[in-house]
Amino acid sequence: MSTIIRSLTTPTPKRLRDLIREIRSARTAADERAVVQKECAAIRDSFRDPDNTYRCRNVAKLLYIHMLGYPAHFGQLECLKIVASQKFTDKRIGYLGAMLLLDEKQEVHLLVTNSLKNDLGHQTQYIQSLALCTLGSICSTEMSRDLAGEIEKMIKSSNAYIKKKAILCAFCIIRKVPDLLEMFIPSTRTLLNEKNHGVLLTAVCLITEMCEKSPDALTHFRKVVPQLVRILKNLIMAGYSPEHDVSGVSDPFLQVKILRLLRRLGKNDTEASETMNDILAQVATNTDTSKNVGHAILYEIVLTIMGIKSEAGLRVLAVNILGRFLLNNDKNIRYVALNTLLKVVQADYNAVQRHRTTIVDCLKDPDVSIKKCKVTSNFISHSPTKRWHIDTVMKVLVTAGNYVRDDTVSITIQLAAEMKELHPYIVQQLFKNFKDHLDEQSLIQVSVWCIGEYGEHLLTGECGEDEPVQASEDEVVTELEKVLSNHNLNEITKEYAITALMKLSSRFRTSIGFSLLEQMPLIETSRSKNILHENSSENLLNGISEEGDVQKENKKNLQESQNILDILDVGSPTQPAEPPPKSGVNDLLDILGDVANVTSSTAPVSIPNTQPVPMGNDLMDLLGGSPINNQMNGGNGFPPMTAFNKNGLLVEFLIEKDISDPDVTSINIKATNSTQSPMSEFVFQAAVPKSFHLQLNPPSGNSVPPANSGSVTQLIKVKNPSKQTLRMRIKISYSHNGQTVTDMGEVNSFPATLWQ
Amino acid sequence: MMQFMLLFSRQGKLRLQKWYEAHPDKLKKKITRELVALVLSRKPKMCSFLEWKDLKIVYKRYASLYFCCAIENDDNELLALEIIHRYVELLDKYFGSVCELDIIFNFEKAYFMLDELLLGGEVQETSKKNVLKAIAAQDLLQEEETPQGFFEDHGLG
């Protein structure tokens, strides 16, 4: 009667699915938080109520809330309360909650341990099962000690459903408290006679753990090797059994576990190893490898063969299996093979050598190549000829030059230096290859070093090979200069190039030496600026940089470019001339070095870069590519677009097509300020979908003057090779009256005719 | 031994977390955040494994959901893929062509299923039939004790 009255007076708590629905329909994170907070308050209230009717539902809701990342620890004790209930639903949710909300560092464990003790002895197997599962999940040290006795009894249960779970609980207990191991050994021994796969599997698992933890157990269980061999044999001989087959392979989970235990038992033990030789060969040859699952078993067997004292023939078989893995289409399998080769190469390099061609061939996969490099560098020390050795190293550098370890460069250089008779060949091969791989730093470093050292062999074009490479002095120097002007290369690589040029200036006979000396300072400054530059381009490629770094760097560049304009007496219409920074006029070459950067400002992908080699061209490029020039050109066929208008800040887009490239649209941004105070630290950022390339040029300044008395302009170039509709997200930040303002917006109203 | 399993959506929303090694809540959150970001940033043609701290991460995407687990260094990553697949198969059988929404709205059932497949981070049952039978029997127990009358509003709802 009282419950009826209560149910009439207090509202029924929200249903679990209704809460989930409500949370999912929240539009913003703040909305979601509000829903959750309201519900948590209601749940807390209901927990105070002695009535148990809805406690289970409330705990379930709390578990959902917990998964979303909200605090839910106040539900811990409630879980224990419903665990003590007589109802199965309560227990099921209660134990689930205990597993999710409690870990072994909680103090409530004594209470859990009591509940577990009760439920382990329950007459319903599913309640016993809940307790076993929870024990396996929490398994603190005290709990392990308190309940080990119960578990030991349950391992002897005749009910396979309970037995397998108890065995895994023993496994958890031993992991946690190894000195409890002894008490489980007698009951474990007979488990391998069972027929049930669950019991067998868990038993093998438990024995493996025992062998890991105790040398005595290891010796003890060596006796079961013949038994394990028999089980494995029965598995592979057994016909199709729908219950345990996975794509034609008989219980792979059990097979793998047994193979792993055999590995443990056969390690450093000749007798045990001999006993398993035959079955290993059988499994290795009889497993169907059309699917991943077959490979899982073969992978395990290779590890076992290589891990025990196996016969030589078997080892060759194992390495051949890995060799076949390398040819597989599935990259997971190739990855595993390379990883394993890395482990076994030390033990058996002769067998591995046979597969070196395959190994080098599968370099093409960038994901795998990291592994590959390790493998290669590991086993090339056993290479048959010097020529093969250097060829392999070069292949590695060409394919994965950015993934090799740092010391690879110096090792390779040393290697090359030692092979005196191969110098012409090496330098010619490197010269041929490095030009096409200007993104592999290590390759370039090695190549450039060798060119500097042995460059004269390039001029003769003789190396005793079928296809010698010949190059003129001019060609060699031009290629080296390309390295210096490439923005994607780091400082160290460029240092290598400069050193090489220096060496060549004395080695090459003609006047190139002279012109080189002239260019050196230019190149050097260009290099140092490129570092700044490199940072900013990296940020942009990653999307909008959160900090204003990019803008700051760009501004620096721009200021410098304007200095040149000052020097060369070119007017600058976009920005009132700022006093030139300290560098001044004294180093014209220095500044010209910078010019190259301004032209190709940030995104190297979108707009073709120009080489800074002939100085005259540079200036032309500067004028062609700078925002200043584009604005003067005018000629835009589109009306100005308002991209942003808020709090007195107006940002307009002046759109025009690029004449030289129909895919490129230039957008001149003009920001004006109608308020009475300036907006300083003005930063404009833009992002476009991945199918577009965006180049954000430096702004004309970072302060928008008040009362529309001036503007900040900035040029964006958007390349749209796939001719899609342009959507742009913009982020604007500035400081106004001492307050930092950040705003975002989306610009979607670009003229439809833009890319037609 | 498997150390943990995480299910998350393409948007990075966590759908299920099972930890077989005890960690403070804060650390669990940090690990989850890190791994979700790591896995989501991988390109589709990359392989399913990555080395992370002293563990191996094995993940696979099924429709909109990523199944990601951490195994120890001497565990078999190809077999871990099979364990993940087995779990997906079980969910599929249970829900009938399972989708992400099933797992969102019945997250507790997804946990129950996992707990019948794995215990303490190890596989306990290799027969799909046995797992589903155990789940069905327990669901029945739950149904029998939930009153279905007109005025009643018990159970989880």
XYZ file of C-alpha atoms in Angstrom, chain A residues 62-684:
623
model
C 24.626 7.118 -14.019
C 26.764 4.637 -15.927
C 25.761 6.256 -19.186
C 26.558 9.675 -17.758
C 29.917 8.330 -16.582
C 30.773 7.193 -20.088
C 30.224 10.724 -21.356
C 32.990 11.790 -18.997
C 30.982 13.274 -16.125
C 31.812 12.467 -12.487
C 29.824 9.521 -11.185
C 31.742 8.359 -8.138
C 28.761 9.121 -5.912
C 27.176 6.015 -7.394
C 29.779 3.611 -6.016
C 27.952 2.740 -2.813
C 24.632 2.510 -4.640
C 26.107 -0.170 -6.858
C 26.959 -2.183 -3.775
C 23.462 -1.678 -2.402
C 21.784 -3.142 -5.464
C 24.342 -5.921 -5.657
C 22.984 -7.052 -2.285
C 19.436 -7.141 -3.690
C 17.707 -10.448 -4.421
C 16.782 -9.482 -7.964
C 18.924 -10.564 -10.896
C 18.489 -7.277 -12.770
C 19.727 -5.389 -9.735
C 22.756 -7.617 -9.382
C 23.544 -7.498 -13.074
C 23.538 -3.704 -13.200
C 25.125 -3.411 -9.769
C 28.124 -5.532 -10.673
C 28.454 -3.757 -14.012
C 28.542 -0.488 -12.101
C 31.074 -1.863 -9.646
C 33.360 -2.867 -12.525
C 33.069 0.538 -14.177
C 33.111 2.842 -11.189
C 35.465 0.990 -8.841
C 38.978 0.034 -9.586
C 41.378 -1.594 -7.219
C 42.343 1.673 -5.616
C 38.988 2.188 -3.905
C 38.325 1.726 -0.207
C 34.901 0.176 -0.632
C 36.563 -3.085 -1.522
C 35.814 -4.812 1.721
C 32.122 -4.380 1.023
C 32.509 -5.691 -2.524
C 34.525 -8.642 -1.298
C 31.681 -9.617 1.057
C 29.095 -9.441 -1.698
C 31.344 -11.434 -4.002
C 31.885 -14.090 -1.350
C 28.137 -14.494 -0.964
C 27.397 -14.592 -4.659
C 30.230 -16.978 -5.531
C 28.311 -19.510 -3.440
C 24.905 -18.677 -4.939
C 22.836 -21.529 -6.339
C 22.128 -19.686 -9.621
C 25.083 -20.089 -11.984
C 24.483 -16.717 -13.618
C 24.808 -14.935 -10.303
C 27.998 -16.881 -9.616
C 29.132 -15.813 -13.056
C 28.490 -12.136 -12.311
C 30.601 -12.411 -9.183
C 33.420 -14.191 -11.020
C 33.444 -11.600 -13.761
C 33.578 -8.768 -11.253
C 36.372 -10.423 -9.323
C 38.361 -10.808 -12.543
C 37.804 -7.166 -13.300
C 38.635 -5.536 -9.960
C 40.963 -8.143 -8.425
C 42.793 -6.108 -5.816
C 45.488 -7.695 -3.691
C 43.271 -8.101 -0.619
C 40.405 -9.413 -2.690
C 42.734 -11.956 -4.298
C 43.888 -13.203 -0.923
C 40.364 -13.256 0.523
C 38.741 -15.124 -2.335
C 41.513 -17.404 -3.644
C 40.136 -20.313 -1.607
C 36.648 -19.982 -3.102
C 38.097 -19.782 -6.594
C 40.211 -22.863 -6.072
C 37.060 -24.787 -5.124
C 35.153 -23.462 -8.120
C 37.895 -24.579 -10.535
C 36.905 -28.117 -9.541
C 33.258 -27.452 -10.419
C 31.687 -29.858 -12.879
C 29.881 -26.983 -14.583
C 32.085 -25.862 -17.495
C 30.431 -22.441 -17.550
C 31.585 -21.734 -13.989
C 34.821 -23.674 -14.310
C 36.276 -21.620 -17.167
C 35.454 -18.365 -15.403
C 36.991 -19.561 -12.157
C 40.158 -20.574 -14.027
C 40.518 -17.082 -15.472
C 39.926 -15.615 -12.015
C 42.817 -17.745 -10.795
C 44.836 -16.331 -13.695
C 44.031 -12.785 -12.516
C 44.824 -13.639 -8.911
C 48.233 -15.072 -9.822
C 49.066 -12.055 -11.905
C 48.256 -9.905 -8.935
C 49.647 -12.022 -6.113
C 52.168 -14.544 -7.512
C 52.735 -16.238 -4.160
C 49.177 -17.655 -4.279
C 50.314 -19.717 -7.265
C 51.121 -22.893 -5.312
C 47.576 -23.543 -4.165
C 46.262 -23.671 -7.734
C 48.834 -26.098 -9.169
C 47.138 -29.374 -8.111
C 43.722 -28.408 -9.465
C 45.238 -27.128 -12.720
C 47.004 -30.333 -13.694
C 43.856 -32.282 -14.521
C 42.281 -29.467 -16.527
C 44.022 -30.459 -19.746
C 41.957 -33.655 -19.808
C 38.765 -31.657 -20.313
C 36.949 -31.654 -23.629
C 35.265 -28.257 -23.334
C 37.162 -25.680 -25.377
C 36.459 -22.855 -22.939
C 37.970 -24.832 -20.105
C 40.961 -25.949 -22.185
C 41.626 -22.454 -23.413
C 41.480 -20.868 -19.994
C 43.538 -23.686 -18.484
C 46.324 -23.183 -21.034
C 46.177 -19.514 -20.230
C 46.533 -20.172 -16.502
C 49.422 -22.613 -16.987
C 51.249 -20.120 -19.183
C 50.944 -17.481 -16.503
C 52.187 -19.910 -13.856
C 55.223 -20.748 -15.990
C 55.953 -17.050 -16.445
C 55.804 -16.427 -12.749
C 57.625 -19.423 -11.324
C 60.581 -21.515 -12.568
C 59.317 -24.438 -10.475
C 55.966 -24.350 -12.218
C 57.806 -24.224 -15.538
C 59.712 -27.402 -14.759
C 56.549 -29.001 -13.441
C 54.498 -28.277 -16.531
C 57.183 -29.455 -18.982
C 55.541 -32.834 -18.334
C 52.362 -31.746 -20.103
C 54.074 -31.114 -23.451
C 52.949 -34.457 -24.940
C 49.420 -33.718 -23.782
C 49.458 -30.285 -25.400
C 50.828 -31.812 -28.595
C 47.922 -34.260 -28.581
C 45.341 -31.528 -28.111
C 46.839 -29.538 -30.951
C 46.931 -32.597 -33.169
C 43.285 -33.358 -32.467
C 42.426 -29.787 -33.303
C 44.040 -29.784 -36.719
C 42.913 -33.311 -37.554
C 39.341 -32.749 -36.455
C 36.865 -32.231 -39.236
C 34.653 -29.222 -39.577
C 32.979 -28.204 -36.347
C 30.651 -25.247 -36.821
C 30.929 -24.300 -33.189
C 34.632 -23.624 -33.098
C 35.716 -23.072 -36.692
C 36.711 -19.665 -37.912
C 36.833 -19.530 -41.721
C 37.974 -23.117 -42.005
C 40.462 -22.987 -39.146
C 39.724 -25.083 -36.099
C 39.500 -22.946 -32.942
C 42.305 -20.477 -33.663
C 42.022 -18.975 -30.193
C 42.903 -22.292 -28.594
C 45.590 -23.121 -31.152
C 47.366 -19.834 -30.602
C 47.285 -20.183 -26.827
C 48.696 -23.702 -26.987
C 51.458 -22.637 -29.362
C 52.371 -19.878 -27.003
C 52.559 -22.231 -24.037
C 54.680 -24.646 -26.089
C 57.073 -21.807 -26.798
C 57.401 -21.131 -23.088
C 57.944 -24.802 -22.289
C 60.348 -25.501 -25.149
C 62.568 -22.508 -24.550
C 66.094 -23.652 -23.713
C 64.870 -27.230 -23.293
C 66.023 -29.703 -25.917
C 63.780 -32.561 -24.874
C 60.574 -30.539 -24.818
C 61.558 -28.925 -28.111
C 62.074 -32.293 -29.768
C 58.664 -33.486 -28.620
C 56.947 -30.612 -30.373
C 58.986 -30.467 -33.601
C 56.620 -32.662 -35.597
C 53.391 -31.005 -34.613
C 54.859 -27.572 -35.312
C 55.792 -28.672 -38.805
C 52.316 -30.108 -39.265
C 50.514 -26.958 -38.178
C 52.859 -24.823 -40.251
C 52.099 -26.768 -43.412
C 48.420 -27.584 -42.885
C 46.977 -24.222 -41.916
C 44.713 -22.574 -44.449
C 46.101 -19.105 -45.140
C 43.348 -17.582 -47.192
C 42.200 -15.435 -44.272
C 43.674 -13.368 -41.476
C 42.946 -16.077 -38.960
C 45.282 -18.580 -40.636
C 48.023 -15.992 -40.569
C 47.418 -15.416 -36.879
C 48.286 -19.062 -36.266
C 51.269 -19.109 -38.616
C 52.585 -15.951 -36.979
C 52.396 -17.631 -33.589
C 54.052 -20.763 -34.894
C 56.950 -18.808 -36.364
C 57.525 -17.226 -32.982
C 57.426 -20.635 -31.337
C 59.792 -22.247 -33.834
C 62.254 -19.400 -33.418
C 61.792 -19.360 -29.644
C 62.600 -23.001 -28.920
C 65.492 -25.288 -29.723
C 63.966 -26.347 -33.017
C 65.550 -28.196 -35.930
C 67.344 -26.196 -38.607
C 64.850 -27.284 -41.266
C 61.990 -26.007 -39.189
C 63.664 -22.645 -38.800
C 64.055 -22.303 -42.538
C 60.368 -23.151 -42.852
C 59.525 -20.432 -40.345
C 61.521 -17.775 -42.127
C 59.978 -18.833 -45.430
C 56.555 -18.354 -43.899
C 57.515 -14.798 -43.049
C 58.830 -14.392 -46.563
C 55.409 -15.362 -47.887
C 53.788 -12.926 -45.435
C 55.818 -10.155 -47.037
C 54.157 -10.832 -50.372
C 50.672 -10.682 -48.889
C 48.243 -7.980 -49.928
C 47.131 -7.366 -46.386
C 49.369 -4.719 -44.858
C 48.673 -5.982 -41.360
C 50.313 -9.239 -42.291
C 53.285 -7.499 -43.872
C 53.678 -5.374 -40.759
C 53.716 -8.403 -38.517
C 56.212 -10.143 -40.796
C 58.659 -7.265 -40.757
C 58.323 -6.907 -37.045
C 59.059 -10.570 -36.578
C 61.964 -10.577 -39.001
C 63.440 -7.836 -36.914
C 63.319 -10.165 -33.931
C 64.653 -13.256 -35.645
C 67.311 -11.694 -37.837
C 69.876 -11.860 -35.082
C 69.187 -15.501 -34.441
C 69.126 -16.713 -37.996
C 70.399 -14.200 -40.473
C 71.335 -16.707 -43.134
C 67.725 -17.751 -43.507
C 66.592 -14.138 -43.517
C 69.127 -13.189 -46.157
C 67.272 -15.254 -48.704
C 64.340 -12.870 -48.455
C 66.224 -9.653 -48.649
C 64.917 -8.767 -52.100
C 61.343 -9.206 -50.954
C 62.051 -7.161 -47.883
C 63.508 -4.319 -49.869
C 60.629 -4.544 -52.332
C 57.959 -4.100 -49.744
C 59.476 -0.789 -48.760
C 56.911 1.033 -50.832
C 54.345 1.058 -48.077
C 55.033 4.139 -46.007
C 53.311 2.703 -42.974
C 55.521 -0.315 -42.990
C 58.687 1.351 -44.042
C 59.588 2.488 -40.561
C 59.806 -1.109 -39.506
C 61.556 -1.904 -42.696
C 64.377 0.453 -42.076
C 65.087 -1.115 -38.749
C 65.111 -4.517 -40.347
C 67.350 -3.458 -43.141
C 69.836 -1.653 -41.020
C 69.845 -4.686 -38.788
C 70.597 -7.273 -41.385
C 72.602 -5.422 -43.955
C 75.555 -5.857 -41.700
C 75.513 -9.417 -42.966
C 75.301 -8.443 -46.616
C 77.006 -10.616 -49.213
C 78.715 -7.913 -51.288
C 79.600 -4.302 -50.808
C 77.682 -3.399 -53.910
C 74.490 -5.023 -52.603
C 75.004 -3.371 -49.284
C 75.256 0.138 -50.658
C 72.394 -0.474 -53.103
C 70.127 -1.511 -50.261
C 71.025 1.455 -48.146
C 70.362 3.761 -51.058
C 66.991 2.153 -51.679
C 66.063 2.611 -48.054
C 67.034 6.255 -48.171
C 65.132 6.883 -51.378
C 61.967 5.292 -50.097
C 61.974 6.173 -46.465
C 64.612 8.817 -45.962
C 62.540 10.661 -43.415
C 61.917 7.644 -41.244
C 65.411 6.389 -40.629
C 67.214 6.972 -37.398
C 69.380 10.049 -37.129
C 72.631 8.144 -37.106
C 71.836 6.457 -40.427
C 73.261 9.422 -42.315
C 76.632 9.304 -40.656
C 76.771 5.519 -40.854
C 75.968 5.577 -44.545
C 78.525 8.284 -45.253
C 81.148 6.288 -43.457
C 80.126 3.226 -45.419
C 80.363 5.084 -48.705
C 83.730 6.542 -47.789
C 85.111 3.097 -47.070
C 84.169 1.687 -50.475
C 86.824 3.421 -52.466
C 86.399 1.487 -55.692
C 82.670 2.148 -55.671
C 82.903 5.914 -55.299
C 82.092 6.709 -58.941
C 79.103 4.380 -58.839
C 77.806 5.688 -55.529
C 78.024 9.338 -56.373
C 76.433 8.809 -59.777
C 73.562 6.791 -58.378
C 72.934 9.284 -55.625
C 73.069 12.197 -58.030
C 70.546 10.467 -60.258
C 68.177 9.693 -57.399
C 68.252 12.630 -55.077
C 66.948 15.137 -57.620
C 63.645 13.323 -57.727
C 63.327 12.904 -53.997
C 63.792 16.363 -52.626
C 61.660 15.512 -49.598
C 63.826 12.782 -48.116
C 66.199 14.669 -45.837
C 68.528 11.786 -45.084
C 68.919 10.870 -48.734
C 69.801 14.439 -49.614
C 72.276 14.745 -46.802
C 74.113 11.631 -47.885
C 73.910 12.553 -51.577
C 75.109 16.066 -51.104
C 77.992 14.930 -48.960
C 79.073 12.400 -51.584
C 78.716 14.942 -54.391
C 80.902 17.356 -52.493
C 83.472 14.667 -51.836
C 83.428 12.684 -55.094
C 81.782 15.173 -57.477
C 84.593 14.841 -60.003
C 83.306 11.348 -60.891
C 80.139 12.952 -62.155
C 82.075 14.931 -64.727
C 83.902 11.924 -66.169
C 80.756 9.797 -66.275
C 82.706 6.590 -65.871
C 82.057 3.980 -63.264
C 82.341 0.657 -65.053
C 78.558 0.246 -65.028
C 76.125 -0.219 -67.866
C 74.434 3.096 -67.339
C 76.874 5.668 -66.128
C 75.592 9.076 -65.178
C 77.332 12.145 -66.446
C 76.743 15.754 -65.507
C 78.438 19.042 -66.239
C 79.769 21.281 -63.513
C 76.898 23.635 -64.105
C 74.330 20.918 -63.652
C 75.879 19.763 -60.412
C 75.958 23.242 -58.951
C 72.394 23.939 -60.067
C 71.136 20.846 -58.305
C 72.930 21.815 -55.123
C 71.454 25.281 -55.303
C 68.000 23.757 -55.558
C 68.619 22.122 -52.236
C 69.481 25.467 -50.721
C 66.331 27.120 -51.993
C 63.963 24.281 -51.126
C 61.748 25.335 -48.280
C 60.904 21.818 -47.232
C 64.441 20.972 -46.275
C 65.807 21.630 -42.847
C 68.805 23.630 -41.808
C 71.117 20.671 -41.407
C 70.468 19.489 -44.932
C 71.269 22.933 -46.250
C 74.449 23.025 -44.225
C 75.481 19.834 -45.949
C 74.803 21.503 -49.299
C 76.821 24.592 -48.462
C 79.742 22.481 -47.344
C 79.510 20.500 -50.570
C 79.539 23.665 -52.654
C 82.567 24.865 -50.767
C 84.429 21.649 -51.463
C 83.475 21.756 -55.114
C 84.608 25.329 -55.484
C 88.145 24.088 -55.122
C 87.622 20.814 -56.994
C 85.840 22.035 -60.092
C 88.156 23.600 -62.592
C 86.148 26.251 -64.364
C 84.941 29.633 -63.203
C 81.976 28.216 -61.366
C 84.080 28.454 -58.300
C 84.035 32.204 -58.627
C 80.327 32.641 -59.000
C 79.892 30.328 -56.076
C 81.876 32.527 -53.841
C 79.628 35.376 -54.788
C 76.528 33.511 -53.976
C 77.512 32.059 -50.686
C 76.297 34.893 -48.448
C 73.042 35.012 -50.321
C 72.438 31.372 -49.817
C 73.361 31.450 -46.209
C 70.899 34.138 -45.236
C 68.205 32.622 -47.289
C 68.763 29.498 -45.324
C 68.445 31.102 -41.938
C 65.244 32.855 -42.906
C 63.856 29.692 -44.253
C 63.749 28.300 -40.814
C 61.287 30.891 -39.684
C 59.490 30.267 -42.822
C 59.376 26.550 -42.425
C 57.650 26.836 -39.097
C 54.900 28.947 -40.419
C 54.193 26.811 -43.412
C 53.948 23.815 -41.145
C 51.348 25.477 -39.008
C 49.236 26.421 -41.905
C 49.220 23.018 -43.378
C 47.883 21.778 -40.115
C 44.976 24.133 -40.412
C 44.520 27.345 -38.570
C 47.204 27.910 -36.048
C 45.842 28.720 -32.661
C 48.515 31.200 -31.826
C 49.301 34.237 -33.830
C 52.725 32.853 -34.645
C 52.131 32.540 -38.306
C 51.009 36.048 -38.615
C 53.926 37.302 -36.625
C 56.384 35.452 -38.795
C 54.678 36.611 -41.909
C 54.715 40.136 -40.753
C 58.395 39.925 -40.174
C 58.839 38.748 -43.707
C 56.659 41.458 -45.039
C 58.411 44.184 -43.157
C 61.616 43.013 -44.645
C 60.175 42.956 -48.094
C 59.041 46.469 -47.642
C 62.492 47.443 -46.682
C 63.599 46.340 -50.064
C 60.877 48.302 -51.615
C 62.156 51.272 -49.733
C 65.626 50.663 -50.878
C 64.660 50.190 -54.439
C 62.396 53.186 -54.253
C 59.212 51.359 -55.019
C 56.193 52.878 -53.371
C 54.170 50.808 -50.975
C 50.502 51.691 -51.270
C 49.164 49.301 -48.707
C 50.915 50.320 -45.577
C 52.419 53.518 -44.288
C 56.146 52.869 -44.409
C 57.418 51.720 -41.082
C 60.932 52.586 -40.029
C 63.186 49.885 -41.421
C 64.388 47.508 -38.730
C 67.965 47.296 -37.656
C 69.263 45.380 -40.657
C 69.318 48.551 -42.735
C 70.738 48.909 -46.187
C 74.221 47.659 -45.617
C 73.495 44.126 -46.689
C 71.598 44.181 -49.889
C 72.331 40.584 -50.645
C 71.003 39.647 -47.311
C 67.668 41.197 -47.961
C 67.439 39.811 -51.423
C 67.774 36.457 -49.836
C 64.583 37.176 -47.981
C 62.733 38.238 -51.019
C 62.601 34.695 -52.185
C 60.618 33.856 -49.133
C 58.088 36.541 -49.486
C 57.120 35.510 -52.930
C 56.337 31.992 -52.060
C 55.145 32.961 -48.690
C 53.387 30.214 -46.878
C 51.863 27.321 -48.655
C 54.366 25.678 -50.916
C 51.751 23.374 -52.347
C 49.428 25.774 -54.001
C 51.459 28.193 -56.037
C 54.524 27.225 -58.023
C 57.632 28.493 -56.322
C 60.421 30.189 -58.079
C 64.071 29.627 -57.583
C 65.955 32.535 -56.114
C 69.046 31.896 -58.164
C 69.122 34.775 -60.636
C 68.574 37.899 -58.647
C 66.732 39.912 -61.240
C 64.014 37.342 -61.502
C 63.450 37.444 -57.818
C 62.374 40.981 -57.850
C 59.993 40.329 -60.672
C 58.506 37.513 -58.708
C 58.126 39.677 -55.719
C 56.143 42.159 -57.665
C 54.116 39.479 -59.377
C 53.180 37.615 -56.255
C 52.820 40.287 -53.637
C 49.526 41.526 -52.325
C 50.520 45.034 -53.171
C 50.799 44.349 -56.809
C 47.589 42.450 -57.113
C 45.693 45.239 -55.613
C 47.150 47.741 -57.949
C 46.211 45.564 -60.854
C 42.605 45.865 -59.848
C 40.525 44.379 -62.625
C 38.195 42.373 -60.463
C 34.992 41.204 -62.020
C 33.169 40.587 -58.744
C 31.552 43.051 -56.374
C 33.094 43.317 -52.901
C 31.698 40.790 -50.451
C 31.085 41.420 -46.791
C 32.635 38.504 -44.963
C 32.342 39.789 -41.438
C 30.656 42.776 -39.864
C 30.459 42.943 -36.133
C 31.281 45.357 -33.317
C 32.515 47.969 -35.754
C 34.881 45.634 -37.583
C 34.103 45.204 -41.250
C 35.966 42.629 -43.285
C 35.415 42.735 -47.015
C 36.571 40.317 -49.686
C 37.611 41.625 -53.089
C 37.656 38.625 -55.343
C 39.504 38.273 -58.589
C 40.586 35.417 -60.795
C 44.240 34.706 -61.249
C 45.152 35.294 -64.862
C 47.910 32.745 -64.987
C 45.993 29.866 -63.403
C 42.235 29.393 -63.848
C 42.055 27.251 -60.716
C 43.294 30.032 -58.505
C 41.214 32.804 -57.075
C 42.784 35.736 -55.273
C 40.872 37.243 -52.427
C 41.970 40.595 -51.125
C 40.838 41.066 -47.591
C 40.179 44.557 -46.406
C 39.480 45.159 -42.748
C 38.217 48.525 -41.577
C 37.294 49.752 -38.149
C 34.412 52.173 -37.564
C 34.895 52.482 -33.815
C 36.768 55.328 -32.168
C 39.713 53.326 -30.923
C 42.203 51.229 -32.854
C 42.036 47.441 -33.036
C 45.496 46.172 -32.359
C 46.963 42.690 -32.709
C 44.556 42.074 -35.517
C 44.856 38.541 -36.851
C 42.791 37.103 -39.653
